[in-house]
């Protein structure tokens, strides 16, 4: 066998391999894409400062945990937001569980504060991946249950970027179609998420206590690459990291969330509101080692 034949054989094998790889990456089912994305999820907890026009008005946390059979998501937010001459106090919690294939199983959303308390529970019907059973209840009202049809994989808002960011190396122009449950409107929205830009962020990753001011201040910061994602008709500007988790978000009214440390978010907020009644009520405990 001469060198020409050997070279042609190698090229043929290479072409077949490239064709198989292309076929494998382009003909994956939505279930396969979600399952592969789920394999890249790692347990972690993130903390955020809630700001209005540069002033801290609250704190938030977002966490993901994993078990052998489930992926668990939990979010918490507490704030006291000035609205004209008044201050709107609110607290919101949400928990959601997913299969190891990143399919939603159920979620709970609870909101209290100066607005009417709200409780929502959603459960995907067993054997029916396209039907959500939603139960909602306001204070003093009886529970209302309704069935909602889901056209594609359903996510709570904080988990929705994961299929876009975890399926491979993020690139500007990448898109993913997902269904998002909106707890405000209590509706399911089918959206196309798109990566519009990327940038580097300096994120506080440790803090130290500053005795003269009695507050925590930044000790160190780390450089984190972020991607700006958009959805049609959404006024919020959101940046996420390579794991699909929020780095920063803002809306035209001047309210924003910025990732930081536990001390700079919850501890400083607690210290600023010490002795102010509702503003100093318990915060979620910090998860050791995260």
Short mmCIF file of N, CA, C and O in Angstrom, two decimals, residues 2 6 18 31 50 57 71 77 86 98 110 131-132 140 144 149 169 171 175 208 217 224 233 252 269 276 278 282 287:
data_model
loop_
_atom_site.label_atom_id
_atom_site.label_comp_id
_atom_site.label_asym_id
_atom_site.label_seq_id
_atom_site.Cartn_x
_atom_site.Cartn_y
_atom_site.Cartn_z
N UNK A 2 0.74 2.10 -1.04
CA UNK A 2 1.61 3.28 -1.12
C UNK A 2 1.11 4.41 -0.24
O UNK A 2 0.02 4.34 0.34
N UNK A 6 -2.60 5.34 1.72
CA UNK A 6 -2.67 5.50 3.17
C UNK A 6 -3.23 6.88 3.52
O UNK A 6 -4.09 7.01 4.40
N UNK A 18 -15.62 13.14 11.67
CA UNK A 18 -16.19 14.49 11.77
C UNK A 18 -17.69 14.45 11.49
O UNK A 18 -18.49 15.10 12.16
N UNK A 31 -34.31 16.17 25.30
CA UNK A 31 -34.07 15.41 26.53
C UNK A 31 -32.58 15.13 26.71
O UNK A 31 -32.05 15.23 27.82
N UNK A 50 -29.28 43.65 46.90
CA UNK A 50 -30.40 44.27 46.21
C UNK A 50 -30.23 45.78 46.34
O UNK A 50 -30.16 46.30 47.46
N UNK A 57 -30.93 48.09 49.36
CA UNK A 57 -32.29 48.06 49.88
C UNK A 57 -32.72 46.64 50.23
O UNK A 57 -33.89 46.39 50.54
N UNK A 71 -32.20 17.38 41.61
CA UNK A 71 -31.50 18.66 41.62
C UNK A 71 -32.43 19.64 42.33
O UNK A 71 -33.60 19.77 41.96
N UNK A 77 -35.22 36.23 48.97
CA UNK A 77 -35.01 37.66 48.80
C UNK A 77 -35.76 38.42 49.88
O UNK A 77 -36.90 38.08 50.20
N UNK A 86 -43.25 56.24 50.65
CA UNK A 86 -43.41 55.01 51.43
C UNK A 86 -42.24 54.05 51.20
O UNK A 86 -41.40 54.25 50.32
N UNK A 98 -35.94 19.19 40.57
CA UNK A 98 -35.85 18.69 39.21
C UNK A 98 -35.32 17.25 39.24
O UNK A 98 -34.65 16.85 40.20
N UNK A 110 -43.46 31.49 47.91
CA UNK A 110 -44.19 32.18 48.98
C UNK A 110 -43.69 33.61 49.06
O UNK A 110 -42.48 33.85 49.04
N UNK A 131 -48.05 18.66 31.53
CA UNK A 131 -49.16 19.19 32.31
C UNK A 131 -48.70 19.60 33.71
O UNK A 131 -48.15 18.79 34.46
N UNK A 132 -48.91 20.88 34.03
CA UNK A 132 -48.56 21.41 35.35
C UNK A 132 -49.84 21.65 36.13
O UNK A 132 -50.77 22.29 35.65
N UNK A 140 -56.72 34.80 53.09
CA UNK A 140 -58.16 34.90 53.23
C UNK A 140 -58.95 34.28 52.10
O UNK A 140 -60.18 34.17 52.18
N UNK A 144 -57.04 27.91 44.80
CA UNK A 144 -57.52 27.72 43.44
C UNK A 144 -56.53 26.82 42.70
O UNK A 144 -55.33 27.09 42.71
N UNK A 149 -50.94 23.61 30.39
CA UNK A 149 -50.23 22.80 29.41
C UNK A 149 -48.86 23.41 29.14
O UNK A 149 -48.74 24.62 28.93
N UNK A 169 -19.66 25.22 25.21
CA UNK A 169 -18.97 26.49 25.40
C UNK A 169 -19.88 27.63 24.94
O UNK A 169 -20.32 27.65 23.79
N UNK A 171 -21.37 30.90 23.38
CA UNK A 171 -20.94 31.79 22.29
C UNK A 171 -22.03 32.82 22.03
O UNK A 171 -23.21 32.51 22.14
N UNK A 175 -28.75 30.33 21.13
CA UNK A 175 -30.13 30.48 21.61
C UNK A 175 -30.61 29.16 22.20
O UNK A 175 -30.05 28.09 21.92
N UNK A 208 -14.04 41.64 54.98
CA UNK A 208 -13.46 41.83 56.31
C UNK A 208 -14.28 42.88 57.04
O UNK A 208 -14.90 43.76 56.43
N UNK A 217 -16.59 45.14 54.63
CA UNK A 217 -16.11 45.73 53.38
C UNK A 217 -15.41 44.64 52.56
O UNK A 217 -15.01 43.60 53.10
N UNK A 224 -14.57 37.24 36.83
CA UNK A 224 -15.50 36.21 36.35
C UNK A 224 -16.05 36.64 35.01
O UNK A 224 -16.52 37.77 34.85
N UNK A 233 -39.20 40.93 24.75
CA UNK A 233 -40.10 41.76 25.54
C UNK A 233 -39.73 41.82 27.03
O UNK A 233 -40.51 42.33 27.84
N UNK A 252 -35.17 48.96 34.25
CA UNK A 252 -35.17 50.39 33.97
C UNK A 252 -35.51 51.27 35.16
O UNK A 252 -35.14 52.44 35.20
N UNK A 269 -26.84 44.21 55.59
CA UNK A 269 -28.26 44.55 55.62
C UNK A 269 -28.83 44.38 57.03
O UNK A 269 -29.62 45.19 57.50
N UNK A 276 -34.94 47.74 63.79
CA UNK A 276 -36.02 48.34 62.99
C UNK A 276 -37.19 47.39 62.80
O UNK A 276 -37.90 47.45 61.80
N UNK A 278 -39.34 44.66 61.53
CA UNK A 278 -39.42 43.65 60.48
C UNK A 278 -38.13 43.55 59.68
O UNK A 278 -37.78 42.49 59.17
N UNK A 282 -35.18 37.14 61.07
CA UNK A 282 -34.13 36.18 60.71
C UNK A 282 -33.86 36.08 59.22
O UNK A 282 -34.76 36.18 58.39
N UNK A 287 -24.56 28.62 54.32
CA UNK A 287 -24.20 27.22 54.16
C UNK A 287 -22.71 27.06 54.36
O UNK A 287 -21.91 27.68 53.65
#
